[in-house]
mmCIF file of C-alpha atoms and ligand atoms in Angstrom:
data_model
loop_
_atom_site.group_PDB
_atom_site.id
_atom_site.type_symbol
_atom_site.label_atom_id
_atom_site.label_comp_id
_atom_site.label_asym_id
_atom_site.label_seq_id
_atom_site.Cartn_x
_atom_site.Cartn_y
_atom_site.Cartn_z
ATOM 1 C CA ILE P 1 -11.672 13.599 12.826
ATOM 2 C CA LEU P 2 -12.134 17.198 11.665
ATOM 3 C CA GLY P 3 -15.541 16.520 10.147
ATOM 4 C CA ILE P 4 -14.380 17.408 6.640
ATOM 5 C CA LYS P 5 -16.749 16.342 3.867
ATOM 6 C CA TYR P 6 -15.437 13.564 1.699
ATOM 7 C CA ASN P 7 -16.503 11.441 -1.249
ATOM 8 C CA ALA P 8 -15.239 7.879 -1.446
ATOM 9 C CA ILE P 9 -15.290 6.838 -5.100
ATOM 10 C CA LYS P 10 -15.424 3.089 -5.580
ATOM 11 C CA SER P 11 -12.748 1.678 -7.845
ATOM 12 C CA LEU P 12 -13.623 -0.228 -11.009
ATOM 13 C CA GLU P 13 -13.913 -4.010 -10.872
ATOM 14 C CA ASN P 14 -10.260 -4.285 -11.885
ATOM 15 C CA TRP P 15 -9.378 -1.956 -8.978
ATOM 16 C CA GLN P 16 -8.355 0.891 -11.275
ATOM 17 C CA LEU P 17 -9.580 4.473 -10.941
ATOM 18 C CA ASP P 18 -13.132 5.162 -12.033
ATOM 19 C CA LEU P 19 -12.066 8.344 -13.852
ATOM 20 C CA TYR P 20 -15.536 8.838 -15.316
ATOM 21 C CA THR P 21 -17.159 9.123 -11.862
ATOM 22 C CA ILE P 22 -14.185 10.981 -10.382
ATOM 23 C CA LYS P 23 -14.422 13.645 -13.111
ATOM 24 C CA LYS P 24 -18.129 14.134 -12.425
ATOM 25 C CA THR P 25 -17.518 14.760 -8.705
ATOM 26 C CA LEU P 26 -14.480 17.066 -8.889
ATOM 27 C CA ASN P 27 -16.334 20.326 -8.249
ATOM 28 C CA ASN P 28 -14.971 22.095 -5.134
ATOM 29 C CA VAL P 29 -12.787 19.123 -4.251
ATOM 30 C CA LYS P 30 -9.592 20.327 -2.579
ATOM 31 C CA ILE P 31 -7.701 17.083 -2.153
ATOM 32 C CA ILE P 32 -7.841 13.789 -4.017
ATOM 33 C CA TYR P 33 -6.265 10.899 -2.136
ATOM 34 C CA ILE P 34 -5.043 7.751 -3.891
ATOM 35 C CA CYS P 35 -3.022 4.883 -2.477
ATOM 36 C CA ASN P 36 -0.504 3.473 -4.990
ATOM 37 C CA PRO P 37 0.153 0.567 -4.852
ATOM 38 C CA ASN P 38 -3.218 0.094 -3.280
ATOM 39 C CA ASN P 39 -3.964 -1.341 0.132
ATOM 40 C CA PRO P 40 -5.365 -3.978 0.699
ATOM 41 C CA THR P 41 -5.599 -5.116 -2.927
ATOM 42 C CA GLY P 42 -1.868 -4.850 -3.714
ATOM 43 C CA ASN P 43 -2.278 -3.582 -7.296
ATOM 44 C CA LEU P 44 -0.724 -0.570 -8.983
ATOM 45 C CA ILE P 45 -2.878 2.256 -10.306
ATOM 46 C CA ASN P 46 -2.357 2.947 -14.038
ATOM 47 C CA GLN P 47 0.123 5.794 -14.333
ATOM 48 C CA ASN P 48 -1.717 7.245 -17.329
ATOM 49 C CA ASP P 49 -4.870 7.562 -15.228
ATOM 50 C CA ILE P 50 -2.974 9.422 -12.503
ATOM 51 C CA ILE P 51 -1.460 11.725 -15.143
ATOM 52 C CA GLU P 52 -4.904 12.403 -16.613
ATOM 53 C CA LEU P 53 -6.178 13.257 -13.145
ATOM 54 C CA LEU P 54 -3.190 15.561 -12.526
ATOM 55 C CA GLU P 55 -3.846 17.304 -15.832
ATOM 56 C CA ILE P 56 -7.529 18.007 -15.240
ATOM 57 C CA THR P 57 -7.021 19.105 -11.626
ATOM 58 C CA GLN P 58 -4.123 21.521 -12.271
ATOM 59 C CA GLY P 59 -4.738 24.766 -10.428
ATOM 60 C CA LYS P 60 -7.845 23.288 -8.777
ATOM 61 C CA SER P 61 -7.138 20.327 -6.502
ATOM 62 C CA ILE P 62 -4.148 18.715 -4.832
ATOM 63 C CA VAL P 63 -3.596 15.069 -5.794
ATOM 64 C CA VAL P 64 -2.043 13.109 -2.939
ATOM 65 C CA ILE P 65 -0.463 9.797 -3.868
ATOM 66 C CA ASP P 66 0.182 7.582 -0.849
ATOM 67 C CA GLU P 67 3.313 5.594 -1.745
ATOM 68 C CA ALA P 68 3.513 3.713 1.572
ATOM 69 C CA TYR P 69 4.368 0.455 -0.235
ATOM 70 C CA ILE P 70 6.317 1.850 -3.183
ATOM 71 C CA GLU P 71 9.716 0.475 -2.047
ATOM 72 C CA PHE P 72 8.418 -2.988 -2.942
ATOM 73 C CA CYS P 73 8.062 -1.829 -6.580
ATOM 74 C CA ILE P 74 10.203 1.306 -6.663
ATOM 75 C CA ASN P 75 10.292 1.514 -10.475
ATOM 76 C CA TYR P 76 6.666 2.585 -10.359
ATOM 77 C CA THR P 77 7.115 5.687 -8.224
ATOM 78 C CA ILE P 78 5.767 8.857 -9.795
ATOM 79 C CA VAL P 79 8.138 11.064 -7.845
ATOM 80 C CA HIS P 80 9.583 12.401 -11.122
ATOM 81 C CA LEU P 81 6.192 13.943 -11.946
ATOM 82 C CA ILE P 82 6.545 16.441 -9.085
ATOM 83 C CA GLU P 83 8.666 18.624 -11.375
ATOM 84 C CA LYS P 84 5.883 18.751 -13.914
ATOM 85 C CA TYR P 85 2.799 18.970 -11.668
ATOM 86 C CA SER P 86 2.670 21.581 -8.917
ATOM 87 C CA ASN P 87 -0.495 19.947 -7.528
ATOM 88 C CA LEU P 88 1.139 16.549 -6.893
ATOM 89 C CA VAL P 89 1.959 15.478 -3.339
ATOM 90 C CA ILE P 90 3.618 12.150 -2.556
ATOM 91 C CA LEU P 91 3.549 10.545 0.880
ATOM 92 C CA ARG P 92 6.188 8.083 2.043
ATOM 93 C CA THR P 93 6.716 6.272 5.332
ATOM 94 C CA LEU P 94 9.480 4.488 7.223
ATOM 95 C CA SER P 95 6.850 2.079 8.572
ATOM 96 C CA LYS P 96 6.890 -0.536 5.825
ATOM 97 C CA ALA P 97 9.989 -1.451 3.795
ATOM 98 C CA PHE P 98 12.231 0.274 6.368
ATOM 99 C CA SER P 99 10.709 -1.832 9.205
ATOM 100 C CA LEU P 100 10.456 1.246 11.451
ATOM 101 C CA ALA P 101 6.715 1.437 12.138
ATOM 102 C CA GLY P 102 7.352 2.205 15.817
ATOM 103 C CA LEU P 103 9.363 5.290 14.884
ATOM 104 C CA ARG P 104 6.160 7.017 13.647
ATOM 105 C CA CYS P 105 7.958 8.871 10.883
ATOM 106 C CA GLY P 106 7.001 9.547 7.315
ATOM 107 C CA PHE P 107 7.565 12.332 4.846
ATOM 108 C CA VAL P 108 6.010 14.512 2.193
ATOM 109 C CA LEU P 109 7.459 15.076 -1.269
ATOM 110 C CA ALA P 110 6.068 18.089 -3.116
ATOM 111 C CA ASN P 111 6.905 21.428 -4.661
ATOM 112 C CA GLN P 112 8.241 24.286 -2.575
ATOM 113 C CA GLU P 113 4.904 26.095 -2.726
ATOM 114 C CA ILE P 114 3.039 23.225 -1.058
ATOM 115 C CA ILE P 115 5.840 22.583 1.435
ATOM 116 C CA ASN P 116 5.682 26.273 2.398
ATOM 117 C CA LEU P 117 1.949 25.936 3.053
ATOM 118 C CA LEU P 118 2.592 22.904 5.254
ATOM 119 C CA LEU P 119 5.281 24.814 7.163
ATOM 120 C CA LYS P 120 2.671 27.423 8.014
ATOM 121 C CA VAL P 121 0.346 24.937 9.698
ATOM 122 C CA ILE P 122 2.728 22.338 11.130
ATOM 123 C CA ALA P 123 3.166 22.404 14.916
ATOM 124 C CA PRO P 124 6.437 23.876 16.189
ATOM 125 C CA TYR P 125 9.113 21.206 16.812
ATOM 126 C CA PRO P 126 6.904 18.428 15.401
ATOM 127 C CA ILE P 127 9.560 15.706 15.175
ATOM 128 C CA PRO P 128 11.397 14.555 18.332
ATOM 129 C CA GLU P 129 15.157 14.679 17.849
ATOM 130 C CA PRO P 130 15.726 10.931 18.512
ATOM 131 C CA VAL P 131 13.179 10.245 15.747
ATOM 132 C CA SER P 132 14.889 12.506 13.215
ATOM 133 C CA ASP P 133 18.303 11.039 14.198
ATOM 134 C CA ILE P 134 17.078 7.504 13.463
ATOM 135 C CA ALA P 135 15.259 8.621 10.289
ATOM 136 C CA ILE P 136 18.491 10.162 8.962
ATOM 137 C CA GLN P 137 20.390 6.956 9.740
ATOM 138 C CA ALA P 138 17.724 4.828 8.041
ATOM 139 C CA LEU P 139 18.187 6.862 4.874
ATOM 140 C CA ASN P 140 21.980 6.700 4.654
ATOM 141 C CA ARG P 141 23.639 4.742 1.885
ATOM 142 C CA LYS P 142 24.459 1.657 3.958
ATOM 143 C CA ASN P 143 20.970 1.352 5.398
ATOM 144 C CA LEU P 144 19.295 1.986 2.060
ATOM 145 C CA ILE P 145 21.208 -1.026 0.740
ATOM 146 C CA LEU P 146 20.039 -3.025 3.769
ATOM 147 C CA MET P 147 16.443 -1.995 3.071
ATOM 148 C CA HIS P 148 16.877 -2.879 -0.579
ATOM 149 C CA ASN P 149 18.233 -6.348 0.297
ATOM 150 C CA ASN P 150 15.348 -6.951 2.694
ATOM 151 C CA VAL P 151 12.881 -5.959 -0.027
ATOM 152 C CA ASN P 152 14.511 -8.428 -2.443
ATOM 153 C CA LYS P 153 14.360 -11.232 0.131
ATOM 154 C CA LEU P 154 10.707 -10.428 0.772
ATOM 155 C CA ILE P 155 9.901 -10.471 -2.946
ATOM 156 C CA ASN P 156 11.480 -13.945 -3.178
ATOM 157 C CA ASN P 157 9.445 -15.152 -0.212
ATOM 158 C CA LYS P 158 6.342 -13.695 -1.821
ATOM 159 C CA LYS P 159 6.961 -15.754 -4.966
ATOM 160 C CA LYS P 160 7.269 -18.883 -2.861
ATOM 161 C CA LEU P 161 4.173 -17.994 -0.854
ATOM 162 C CA ILE P 162 2.098 -17.490 -4.028
ATOM 163 C CA GLU P 163 3.349 -20.714 -5.660
ATOM 164 C CA ASN P 164 2.374 -22.666 -2.566
ATOM 165 C CA LEU P 165 -0.956 -20.914 -2.038
ATOM 166 C CA LYS P 166 -1.899 -21.963 -5.569
ATOM 167 C CA LYS P 167 -1.620 -25.596 -4.481
ATOM 168 C CA CYS P 168 -3.986 -25.216 -1.503
ATOM 169 C CA HIS P 169 -7.541 -26.399 -2.203
ATOM 170 C CA VAL P 170 -9.010 -23.936 0.316
ATOM 171 C CA VAL P 171 -7.754 -21.057 -1.861
ATOM 172 C CA LYS P 172 -10.099 -19.751 -4.535
ATOM 173 C CA ASN P 173 -8.059 -16.913 -6.035
ATOM 174 C CA ILE P 174 -4.756 -15.109 -5.469
ATOM 175 C CA PHE P 175 -4.558 -11.496 -6.603
ATOM 176 C CA PRO P 176 -1.358 -10.129 -8.185
ATOM 177 C CA SER P 177 0.650 -8.109 -5.671
ATOM 178 C CA LYS P 178 3.274 -5.376 -6.011
ATOM 179 C CA THR P 179 3.482 -5.068 -2.216
ATOM 180 C CA ASN P 180 4.517 -7.032 0.876
ATOM 181 C CA TYR P 181 1.146 -8.735 1.220
ATOM 182 C CA VAL P 182 -0.965 -11.022 -0.907
ATOM 183 C CA LEU P 183 -4.712 -10.615 -1.083
ATOM 184 C CA THR P 184 -6.152 -14.120 -1.201
ATOM 185 C CA LYS P 185 -9.714 -15.239 -1.760
ATOM 186 C CA PHE P 186 -10.773 -18.405 0.056
ATOM 187 C CA PHE P 187 -13.878 -20.547 -0.260
ATOM 188 C CA ASN P 188 -14.588 -19.864 3.419
ATOM 189 C CA SER P 189 -12.374 -17.100 4.757
ATOM 190 C CA ASN P 190 -13.950 -16.978 8.213
ATOM 191 C CA HIS P 191 -13.112 -20.616 8.814
ATOM 192 C CA ILE P 192 -9.511 -20.056 7.635
ATOM 193 C CA PHE P 193 -9.135 -16.851 9.655
ATOM 194 C CA LYS P 194 -10.197 -18.625 12.857
ATOM 195 C CA ALA P 195 -8.059 -21.692 12.209
ATOM 196 C CA LEU P 196 -4.959 -19.555 11.565
ATOM 197 C CA SER P 197 -5.699 -17.395 14.579
ATOM 198 C CA LYS P 198 -5.844 -20.498 16.811
ATOM 199 C CA LYS P 199 -2.326 -21.350 15.637
ATOM 200 C CA GLY P 200 -1.113 -17.831 16.421
ATOM 201 C CA ILE P 201 -1.071 -16.577 12.828
ATOM 202 C CA ILE P 202 -2.755 -13.233 12.350
ATOM 203 C CA VAL P 203 -3.810 -12.165 8.868
ATOM 204 C CA ARG P 204 -5.982 -9.197 7.926
ATOM 205 C CA ASN P 205 -9.605 -10.059 7.390
ATOM 206 C CA GLN P 206 -11.013 -8.145 4.401
ATOM 207 C CA ASP P 207 -14.310 -10.016 4.223
ATOM 208 C CA HIS P 208 -16.248 -6.895 5.330
ATOM 209 C CA ASN P 209 -14.950 -4.738 2.431
ATOM 210 C CA ILE P 210 -16.987 -4.128 -0.730
ATOM 211 C CA GLY P 211 -15.921 -6.589 -3.424
ATOM 212 C CA LEU P 212 -13.571 -8.439 -1.066
ATOM 213 C CA SER P 213 -15.858 -11.051 0.431
ATOM 214 C CA ASN P 214 -13.950 -14.158 1.587
ATOM 215 C CA CYS P 215 -10.640 -12.315 1.172
ATOM 216 C CA LEU P 216 -7.761 -12.308 3.628
ATOM 217 C CA ARG P 217 -4.673 -10.099 3.309
ATOM 218 C CA ILE P 218 -1.626 -12.185 4.105
ATOM 219 C CA SER P 219 1.598 -10.339 4.912
ATOM 220 C CA VAL P 220 4.726 -11.928 3.479
ATOM 221 C CA GLY P 221 6.802 -13.218 6.385
ATOM 222 C CA THR P 222 10.105 -14.980 6.819
ATOM 223 C CA ASN P 223 10.881 -18.331 5.238
ATOM 224 C CA TYR P 224 9.898 -20.086 8.444
ATOM 225 C CA GLU P 225 6.630 -18.184 8.747
ATOM 226 C CA THR P 226 5.701 -18.880 5.109
ATOM 227 C CA THR P 227 6.424 -22.594 5.480
ATOM 228 C CA ARG P 228 4.338 -22.768 8.646
ATOM 229 C CA LEU P 229 1.405 -20.909 7.096
ATOM 230 C CA ILE P 230 1.419 -23.157 4.031
ATOM 231 C CA SER P 231 1.591 -26.361 6.064
ATOM 232 C CA ILE P 232 -1.455 -25.254 8.095
ATOM 233 C CA LEU P 233 -3.375 -24.305 4.931
ATOM 234 C CA GLN P 234 -2.480 -27.646 3.359
ATOM 235 C CA GLU P 235 -3.760 -29.447 6.418
ATOM 236 C CA LEU P 236 -7.001 -27.453 6.199
ATOM 237 C CA SER P 237 -7.193 -28.318 2.479
ATOM 238 C CA SER P 238 -7.123 -32.040 3.128
ATOM 239 C CA TYR P 239 -10.476 -32.218 4.963
HETATM 240 C C1 PLP I 301 1.159 1.969 6.649
HETATM 241 C C2 PLP I 301 0.467 2.893 5.767
HETATM 242 C C3 PLP I 301 0.727 4.266 5.792
HETATM 243 C C4 PLP I 301 1.724 4.918 6.698
HETATM 244 O O1 PLP I 301 1.492 4.640 8.025
HETATM 245 P P1 PLP I 301 2.365 5.325 9.160
HETATM 246 O O2 PLP I 301 2.850 4.173 9.986
HETATM 247 O O3 PLP I 301 1.400 6.192 9.893
HETATM 248 O O4 PLP I 301 3.477 6.085 8.506
HETATM 249 C C5 PLP I 301 0.042 5.074 4.920
HETATM 250 N N1 PLP I 301 -0.858 4.571 4.064
HETATM 251 C C6 PLP I 301 -1.112 3.260 3.995
HETATM 252 C C7 PLP I 301 -2.098 2.764 2.995
HETATM 253 C C8 PLP I 301 -0.469 2.376 4.840
HETATM 254 O O5 PLP I 301 -0.744 1.068 4.771
#
């Protein structure tokens, strides 16, 4: 939107960081932005690679790690590294595991120095009071437990979804997921996308993305939704 120059560095074939290319293009880079776990692939980025990047960019660039989906694999957060690396910024949101996408609230975790910089440029009164009231409630002990229980239920549903997807003949490959969606490669994703859409099931088409041809990103739903999706895919598999 602001016309800032950016370099998008393609990930390796295993969807890990291409540190070799990243290192070559670091000159004058102010911010490096990495989504972990990644969207739409659902994989984690190797922590050692992130640490290496933090080491070589110290005093030069800010490394922003977008942890939008981290509650689905909270053991892999790198929040503890903030103490060690003054150039690390972590982004979180209430839009995913907290089910509060409509609230439009997220937060930044970083060292005081970076927070102070943000305070200089942030608009006055940026968060409406009803939003901050609800955000505070969402983060209290009782509601954190609720979120945690929902995450566990979702992870169970994900297991069931993956087991059943494996049995569908229209499915070519299912990629490992640490998130609340499963990237799935079909033999003919456009056909599947349309058939699901006709039945009122919306998945995210990734067919246009580099390296993701014939891939759909399926969000993990409720038990009922998973069962319905699988029965439609099984029907499509029987032709
Ligand atoms: C959802 C999401 C966010 C956060 O979105 P907001 O609703 O604007 O808080 C950030 N990064 C990724 C990759 C996401 O999928």
